[in-house]
mmCIF file of C-alpha atoms in Angstrom:
data_model
loop_
_atom_site.group_PDB
_atom_site.id
_atom_site.type_symbol
_atom_site.label_atom_id
_atom_site.label_comp_id
_atom_site.label_asym_id
_atom_site.label_seq_id
_atom_site.Cartn_x
_atom_site.Cartn_y
_atom_site.Cartn_z
ATOM 1 C CA MET A 1 -22.102 31.510 -100.436
ATOM 2 C CA PRO A 2 -20.921 33.539 -97.386
ATOM 3 C CA GLY A 3 -22.231 32.151 -94.112
ATOM 4 C CA THR A 4 -22.918 28.696 -95.532
ATOM 5 C CA TYR A 5 -19.778 27.087 -94.130
ATOM 6 C CA TRP A 6 -19.147 28.707 -90.763
ATOM 7 C CA PHE A 7 -16.188 26.460 -89.927
ATOM 8 C CA ALA A 8 -14.248 27.240 -93.091
ATOM 9 C CA GLY A 9 -15.014 30.962 -92.795
ATOM 10 C CA SER A 10 -13.956 31.120 -89.143
ATOM 11 C CA TYR A 11 -10.800 29.134 -89.876
ATOM 12 C CA ILE A 12 -9.773 31.534 -92.654
ATOM 13 C CA ILE A 13 -10.245 34.481 -90.298
ATOM 14 C CA LEU A 14 -8.158 32.665 -87.668
ATOM 15 C CA LEU A 15 -5.333 32.272 -90.196
ATOM 16 C CA PHE A 16 -5.252 36.046 -90.650
ATOM 17 C CA ILE A 17 -5.345 36.664 -86.888
ATOM 18 C CA ALA A 18 -2.772 33.970 -86.021
ATOM 19 C CA PRO A 19 0.347 36.183 -86.529
ATOM 20 C CA ILE A 20 -1.059 38.706 -84.038
ATOM 21 C CA LEU A 21 -1.930 35.948 -81.565
ATOM 22 C CA ASN A 22 1.600 34.568 -81.907
ATOM 23 C CA LEU A 23 3.035 37.962 -81.000
ATOM 24 C CA VAL A 24 0.826 38.062 -77.898
ATOM 25 C CA ILE A 25 1.839 34.526 -76.910
ATOM 26 C CA GLU A 26 5.546 35.301 -77.258
ATOM 27 C CA ASN A 27 5.442 38.592 -75.339
ATOM 28 C CA ILE A 28 3.395 37.875 -72.210
ATOM 29 C CA THR A 29 4.389 36.096 -69.024
ATOM 30 C CA GLN A 30 3.080 32.691 -68.042
ATOM 31 C CA GLU A 31 0.953 34.227 -65.281
ATOM 32 C CA GLN A 32 -0.575 36.745 -67.693
ATOM 33 C CA TYR A 33 -1.224 33.970 -70.206
ATOM 34 C CA ARG A 34 -2.898 31.822 -67.544
ATOM 35 C CA ASN A 35 -5.083 34.714 -66.377
ATOM 36 C CA ILE A 36 -6.198 35.421 -69.939
ATOM 37 C CA LEU A 37 -7.160 31.770 -70.442
ATOM 38 C CA CYS A 38 -9.071 31.662 -67.146
ATOM 39 C CA PHE A 39 -11.038 34.769 -68.104
ATOM 40 C CA LEU A 40 -11.786 33.505 -71.627
ATOM 41 C CA THR A 41 -12.821 30.097 -70.250
ATOM 42 C CA LEU A 42 -15.276 31.826 -67.944
ATOM 43 C CA ILE A 43 -16.981 34.011 -70.566
ATOM 44 C CA PHE A 44 -16.698 31.740 -73.619
ATOM 45 C CA VAL A 45 -17.222 28.302 -72.037
ATOM 46 C CA LEU A 46 -18.544 28.178 -68.472
ATOM 47 C CA ILE A 47 -21.172 30.943 -68.571
ATOM 48 C CA PRO A 48 -22.672 29.862 -71.941
ATOM 49 C CA THR A 49 -22.811 26.228 -70.785
ATOM 50 C CA PHE A 50 -24.148 26.495 -67.236
ATOM 51 C CA ILE A 51 -25.622 29.993 -66.832
ATOM 52 C CA MET A 52 -28.152 30.822 -69.512
ATOM 53 C CA PRO A 53 -30.229 34.041 -69.752
ATOM 54 C CA ASN A 54 -33.528 32.188 -69.461
ATOM 55 C CA ILE A 55 -32.418 30.566 -66.193
ATOM 56 C CA VAL A 56 -30.297 33.249 -64.558
ATOM 57 C CA ASP A 57 -30.858 36.674 -66.067
ATOM 58 C CA LEU A 58 -27.433 38.278 -66.233
ATOM 59 C CA GLY A 59 -28.626 40.880 -68.674
ATOM 60 C CA LEU A 60 -26.005 39.593 -71.108
ATOM 61 C CA SER A 61 -26.412 37.836 -74.428
ATOM 62 C CA HIS A 62 -23.866 35.658 -76.190
ATOM 63 C CA SER A 63 -23.022 38.528 -78.518
ATOM 64 C CA GLU A 64 -22.452 40.881 -75.580
ATOM 65 C CA LEU A 65 -20.032 38.328 -74.132
ATOM 66 C CA GLY A 66 -18.201 38.360 -77.450
ATOM 67 C CA ASN A 67 -19.183 34.772 -78.089
ATOM 68 C CA SER A 68 -18.895 33.666 -81.711
ATOM 69 C CA THR A 69 -17.330 30.897 -83.749
ATOM 70 C CA VAL A 70 -14.270 33.075 -84.398
ATOM 71 C CA SER A 71 -13.852 33.851 -80.696
ATOM 72 C CA ILE A 72 -14.005 30.140 -79.852
ATOM 73 C CA PHE A 73 -11.343 29.429 -82.491
ATOM 74 C CA ILE A 74 -9.148 32.138 -80.960
ATOM 75 C CA TYR A 75 -9.720 30.706 -77.461
ATOM 76 C CA LEU A 76 -8.752 27.192 -78.581
ATOM 77 C CA TYR A 77 -5.695 28.540 -80.433
ATOM 78 C CA LEU A 78 -4.522 30.278 -77.267
ATOM 79 C CA LEU A 79 -5.293 27.199 -75.154
ATOM 80 C CA ILE A 80 -3.214 24.894 -77.373
ATOM 81 C CA GLY A 81 -0.533 27.586 -77.582
ATOM 82 C CA TYR A 82 -0.248 27.547 -73.786
ATOM 83 C CA ILE A 83 0.117 23.765 -73.727
ATOM 84 C CA ARG A 84 2.809 23.945 -76.387
ATOM 85 C CA LYS A 85 4.724 26.779 -74.726
ATOM 86 C CA TYR A 86 4.442 25.474 -71.157
ATOM 87 C CA PRO A 87 4.468 21.658 -71.254
ATOM 88 C CA SER A 88 3.965 19.805 -67.980
ATOM 89 C CA LYS A 89 3.825 16.265 -66.609
ATOM 90 C CA PHE A 90 0.077 16.293 -67.227
ATOM 91 C CA THR A 91 0.266 17.364 -70.871
ATOM 92 C CA ASN A 92 3.163 14.990 -71.617
ATOM 93 C CA SER A 93 1.696 11.836 -70.037
ATOM 94 C CA ILE A 94 -0.433 9.795 -72.436
ATOM 95 C CA ILE A 95 -1.820 7.690 -69.561
ATOM 96 C CA THR A 96 -2.965 10.802 -67.696
ATOM 97 C CA ASN A 97 -4.367 12.247 -70.913
ATOM 98 C CA LEU A 98 -6.314 9.038 -71.626
ATOM 99 C CA LEU A 99 -7.803 9.134 -68.132
ATOM 100 C CA PHE A 100 -8.660 12.809 -68.619
ATOM 101 C CA LEU A 101 -10.351 12.009 -71.947
ATOM 102 C CA MET A 102 -12.242 8.998 -70.570
ATOM 103 C CA LEU A 103 -13.453 11.017 -67.591
ATOM 104 C CA GLY A 104 -14.706 13.721 -69.951
ATOM 105 C CA LEU A 105 -16.564 11.142 -72.047
ATOM 106 C CA ILE A 106 -18.099 9.524 -68.952
ATOM 107 C CA VAL A 107 -19.202 12.833 -67.413
ATOM 108 C CA SER A 108 -20.629 14.025 -70.748
ATOM 109 C CA GLY A 109 -22.378 10.691 -71.315
ATOM 110 C CA VAL A 110 -23.942 10.725 -67.838
ATOM 111 C CA PHE A 111 -25.062 14.332 -68.305
ATOM 112 C CA LEU A 112 -26.633 13.642 -71.705
ATOM 113 C CA GLY A 113 -28.105 10.338 -70.546
ATOM 114 C CA LEU A 114 -29.810 11.917 -67.553
ATOM 115 C CA GLY A 115 -30.983 14.753 -69.773
ATOM 116 C CA SER A 116 -32.589 12.332 -72.229
ATOM 117 C CA ILE A 117 -34.314 10.402 -69.417
ATOM 118 C CA TYR A 118 -35.790 13.531 -67.801
ATOM 119 C CA TRP A 119 -36.265 15.385 -71.125
ATOM 120 C CA ASN A 120 -40.002 15.957 -70.630
ATOM 121 C CA ASP A 121 -39.951 16.463 -66.850
ATOM 122 C CA ASN A 122 -38.571 19.994 -66.837
ATOM 123 C CA GLN A 123 -38.623 22.597 -69.613
ATOM 124 C CA GLN A 124 -35.070 23.671 -68.739
ATOM 125 C CA ILE A 125 -33.581 20.191 -69.223
ATOM 126 C CA PRO A 126 -33.702 20.342 -73.059
ATOM 127 C CA VAL A 127 -32.001 23.759 -72.910
ATOM 128 C CA TYR A 128 -29.144 22.362 -70.820
ATOM 129 C CA VAL A 129 -28.805 19.329 -73.088
ATOM 130 C CA MET A 130 -28.687 21.411 -76.274
ATOM 131 C CA ASN A 131 -26.205 23.826 -74.684
ATOM 132 C CA SER A 132 -23.964 20.899 -73.759
ATOM 133 C CA LEU A 133 -23.752 19.987 -77.463
ATOM 134 C CA SER A 134 -22.688 23.424 -78.713
ATOM 135 C CA SER A 135 -19.157 24.039 -80.009
ATOM 136 C CA ASN A 136 -18.190 26.132 -76.969
ATOM 137 C CA SER A 137 -19.727 23.760 -74.424
ATOM 138 C CA PHE A 138 -17.616 22.872 -71.381
ATOM 139 C CA PHE A 139 -18.043 19.181 -72.228
ATOM 140 C CA VAL A 140 -17.083 19.631 -75.906
ATOM 141 C CA VAL A 141 -13.984 21.646 -74.960
ATOM 142 C CA TRP A 142 -13.050 19.039 -72.323
ATOM 143 C CA ILE A 143 -13.291 16.118 -74.774
ATOM 144 C CA SER A 144 -11.590 18.085 -77.568
ATOM 145 C CA LEU A 145 -8.691 18.984 -75.285
ATOM 146 C CA GLY A 146 -8.419 15.361 -74.167
ATOM 147 C CA LEU A 147 -8.265 14.132 -77.761
ATOM 148 C CA ILE A 148 -5.601 16.699 -78.667
ATOM 149 C CA LEU A 149 -3.444 15.744 -75.676
ATOM 150 C CA VAL A 150 -3.759 12.015 -76.371
ATOM 151 C CA PHE A 151 -2.844 12.289 -80.049
ATOM 152 C CA LYS A 152 -0.069 14.758 -79.241
ATOM 153 C CA ASN A 153 1.691 12.074 -77.208
ATOM 154 C CA ILE A 154 1.148 9.123 -79.559
ATOM 155 C CA PRO A 155 4.432 8.151 -81.275
ATOM 156 C CA PRO A 156 4.442 9.143 -84.976
ATOM 157 C CA PHE A 157 3.218 6.481 -87.382
ATOM 158 C CA THR A 158 1.748 6.180 -90.872
ATOM 159 C CA SER A 159 -1.603 4.609 -91.756
ATOM 160 C CA ARG A 160 -3.032 4.630 -95.255
ATOM 161 C CA ILE A 161 -6.580 4.122 -93.950
ATOM 162 C CA ILE A 162 -6.309 7.059 -91.537
ATOM 163 C CA ASN A 163 -4.833 9.236 -94.280
ATOM 164 C CA VAL A 164 -7.706 8.382 -96.631
ATOM 165 C CA VAL A 165 -10.347 9.127 -93.981
ATOM 166 C CA ALA A 166 -8.564 12.298 -92.828
ATOM 167 C CA GLY A 167 -8.169 13.476 -96.424
ATOM 168 C CA GLY A 168 -11.914 13.147 -96.963
ATOM 169 C CA THR A 169 -13.208 14.742 -93.764
ATOM 170 C CA PHE A 170 -13.277 18.276 -95.136
ATOM 171 C CA ALA A 171 -15.282 17.003 -98.103
ATOM 172 C CA VAL A 172 -17.651 15.298 -95.645
ATOM 173 C CA TYR A 173 -18.253 18.680 -94.040
ATOM 174 C CA LEU A 174 -18.754 20.420 -97.399
ATOM 175 C CA ILE A 175 -21.159 17.745 -98.659
ATOM 176 C CA HIS A 176 -23.394 17.017 -95.679
ATOM 177 C CA ASP A 177 -23.606 20.609 -94.425
ATOM 178 C CA ASN A 178 -24.350 22.085 -97.826
ATOM 179 C CA GLN A 179 -27.512 24.221 -97.748
ATOM 180 C CA PHE A 180 -29.121 22.010 -100.413
ATOM 181 C CA ILE A 181 -28.058 18.631 -99.010
ATOM 182 C CA ARG A 182 -28.830 19.590 -95.398
ATOM 183 C CA GLY A 183 -32.576 19.844 -96.033
ATOM 184 C CA ILE A 184 -32.677 16.543 -97.901
ATOM 185 C CA LEU A 185 -30.528 14.711 -95.333
ATOM 186 C CA TRP A 186 -32.366 15.812 -92.207
ATOM 187 C CA GLY A 187 -35.678 15.533 -93.992
ATOM 188 C CA LYS A 188 -34.995 11.832 -94.467
ATOM 189 C CA VAL A 189 -33.358 11.389 -91.059
ATOM 190 C CA ASN A 190 -35.915 12.495 -88.481
ATOM 191 C CA ASN A 191 -33.552 12.718 -85.508
ATOM 192 C CA SER A 192 -36.169 14.523 -83.379
ATOM 193 C CA GLN A 193 -37.857 11.185 -82.743
ATOM 194 C CA TYR A 194 -34.844 10.081 -80.701
ATOM 195 C CA GLN A 195 -34.531 13.123 -78.435
ATOM 196 C CA SER A 196 -36.676 11.645 -75.676
ATOM 197 C CA SER A 197 -35.210 8.146 -76.081
ATOM 198 C CA SER A 198 -32.509 6.712 -73.836
ATOM 199 C CA ASN A 199 -30.917 5.309 -77.020
ATOM 200 C CA PHE A 200 -30.595 8.647 -78.812
ATOM 201 C CA LEU A 201 -26.785 8.583 -78.462
ATOM 202 C CA ILE A 202 -26.611 5.206 -80.219
ATOM 203 C CA HIS A 203 -28.908 6.404 -83.010
ATOM 204 C CA GLY A 204 -26.862 9.579 -83.318
ATOM 205 C CA LEU A 205 -23.608 7.630 -83.651
ATOM 206 C CA GLU A 206 -25.147 5.323 -86.262
ATOM 207 C CA ILE A 207 -26.391 8.255 -88.358
ATOM 208 C CA SER A 208 -23.062 10.100 -88.015
ATOM 209 C CA LEU A 209 -21.016 7.044 -89.004
ATOM 210 C CA LEU A 210 -23.248 6.301 -92.004
ATOM 211 C CA THR A 211 -23.072 9.927 -93.153
ATOM 212 C CA LEU A 212 -19.277 9.899 -92.772
ATOM 213 C CA ILE A 213 -18.870 6.714 -94.824
ATOM 214 C CA ILE A 214 -21.207 7.797 -97.641
ATOM 215 C CA CYS A 215 -19.600 11.240 -97.969
ATOM 216 C CA ILE A 216 -16.055 9.812 -97.960
ATOM 217 C CA VAL A 217 -17.046 7.354 -100.705
ATOM 218 C CA ILE A 218 -18.450 10.274 -102.733
ATOM 219 C CA GLU A 219 -15.191 12.183 -102.223
ATOM 220 C CA LEU A 220 -13.076 9.179 -103.268
ATOM 221 C CA VAL A 221 -15.161 8.763 -106.429
ATOM 222 C CA ARG A 222 -14.743 12.475 -107.145
ATOM 223 C CA GLN A 223 -10.971 12.215 -106.686
ATOM 224 C CA ILE A 224 -10.715 9.195 -108.994
ATOM 225 C CA PHE A 225 -12.713 10.669 -111.874
ATOM 226 C CA PHE A 226 -12.120 14.404 -111.561
ATOM 227 C CA ASN A 227 -8.423 14.163 -110.687
ATOM 228 C CA ARG A 228 -7.899 11.918 -113.703
ATOM 229 C CA ALA A 229 -9.910 14.266 -115.907
ATOM 230 C CA PHE A 230 -8.050 17.329 -114.622
ATOM 231 C CA GLY A 231 -4.770 15.470 -115.066
ATOM 232 C CA ILE A 232 -5.560 14.810 -118.735
ATOM 233 C CA ILE A 233 -6.654 18.428 -119.291
ATOM 234 C CA GLU A 234 -3.558 19.710 -117.479
ATOM 235 C CA LYS A 235 -1.277 17.521 -119.614
ATOM 236 C CA LYS A 236 -2.908 18.637 -122.856
ATOM 237 C CA LEU A 237 -2.726 22.302 -121.873
ATOM 238 C CA GLY A 238 0.892 21.844 -120.825
ATOM 239 C CA ASP A 239 1.793 20.195 -124.133
ATOM 240 C CA LEU A 240 -0.029 22.950 -126.036
ATOM 241 C CA LEU A 241 1.822 25.676 -124.149
ATOM 242 C CA ASP A 242 5.140 23.899 -124.660
ATOM 243 C CA ARG A 243 4.544 23.771 -128.415
ATOM 244 C CA LYS A 244 3.457 27.422 -128.553
ATOM 245 C CA LEU A 245 6.362 28.646 -126.448
ATOM 246 C CA GLY A 246 8.776 26.375 -128.250
ATOM 247 C CA SER A 247 7.699 27.693 -131.659
ATOM 248 C CA LYS A 248 8.147 31.275 -130.477
ATOM 249 C CA LYS A 249 11.660 30.528 -129.201
ATOM 250 C CA ASP A 250 12.588 28.975 -132.574
ATOM 251 C CA TYR A 251 11.318 32.080 -134.306
#
C-alpha cells in the first residue's frame, strides 16, 4: 500500500533522481558544492532540530522549507558524494572518525538524558527530545555520518554473521513497521511508560534488539521454507518448459 513504507518509497524515488544528482556533482566546483551543502544543512537539519515554530515563530512549516523524507535522502546523497569526491585527512582517518562518532554519541546521550530527567519540568523539553530523534535531526545526521566514515575506512573483510543480519534487516523493517503488525507490537510494548524514566534509553535498546532478533529469525525461517518451495516449483516449471520446447523442436 502506498505510504506504508516511507523508507522504501523514498529510496526508489532517490534511485530515479540519482543520475541527475550525479550530473550536478560532476559539474559544479568544490566551493559551489560546499555552499549547497551548508544551505541544505541549515534548512533541512539545523532549523528543524533547534528552531521550531512553536518556540520561535518563523512563519515557516517543514513543508515550506521543503523538508520531507525524499529531501533528506537527497541531502545525505549529496553529503556522501562530497566526501567521496573530496576526501581529506579527516574523512580518511579511522581514529578521527571514531572520535567524531563517539563525540556524537556522547553529546546525543547527554542531550536525551537531560531531556528525560527534566521531561515534566518544561512543556518544550519533550518537543526538543522528540525532534532530536527524527530522521533529519542534527544528532541523527551526526551519528549517521560518523558511522559511515568509520565503516568506510575499515579494511574489507567477510563475516557470515554480519551478512546474515544485514541480509535480514530489510525484512525487519517490512515486518515490524507493517501497518497490521505495528498496532499489535506497540500495543504490547507500552514504551510511553519509559519516557519520563532516566532508563528509557536502556529500555529502548532492549526492545529494539529483541524486535531485531525476532524479525530476523522470522526472515530466516521464511528463506528456508519459501526459498526451498520456490526452488522446487522453479525446477518443475523449468523441466516442464524444457519438455514442451524440446518436443516442439523435434517436431
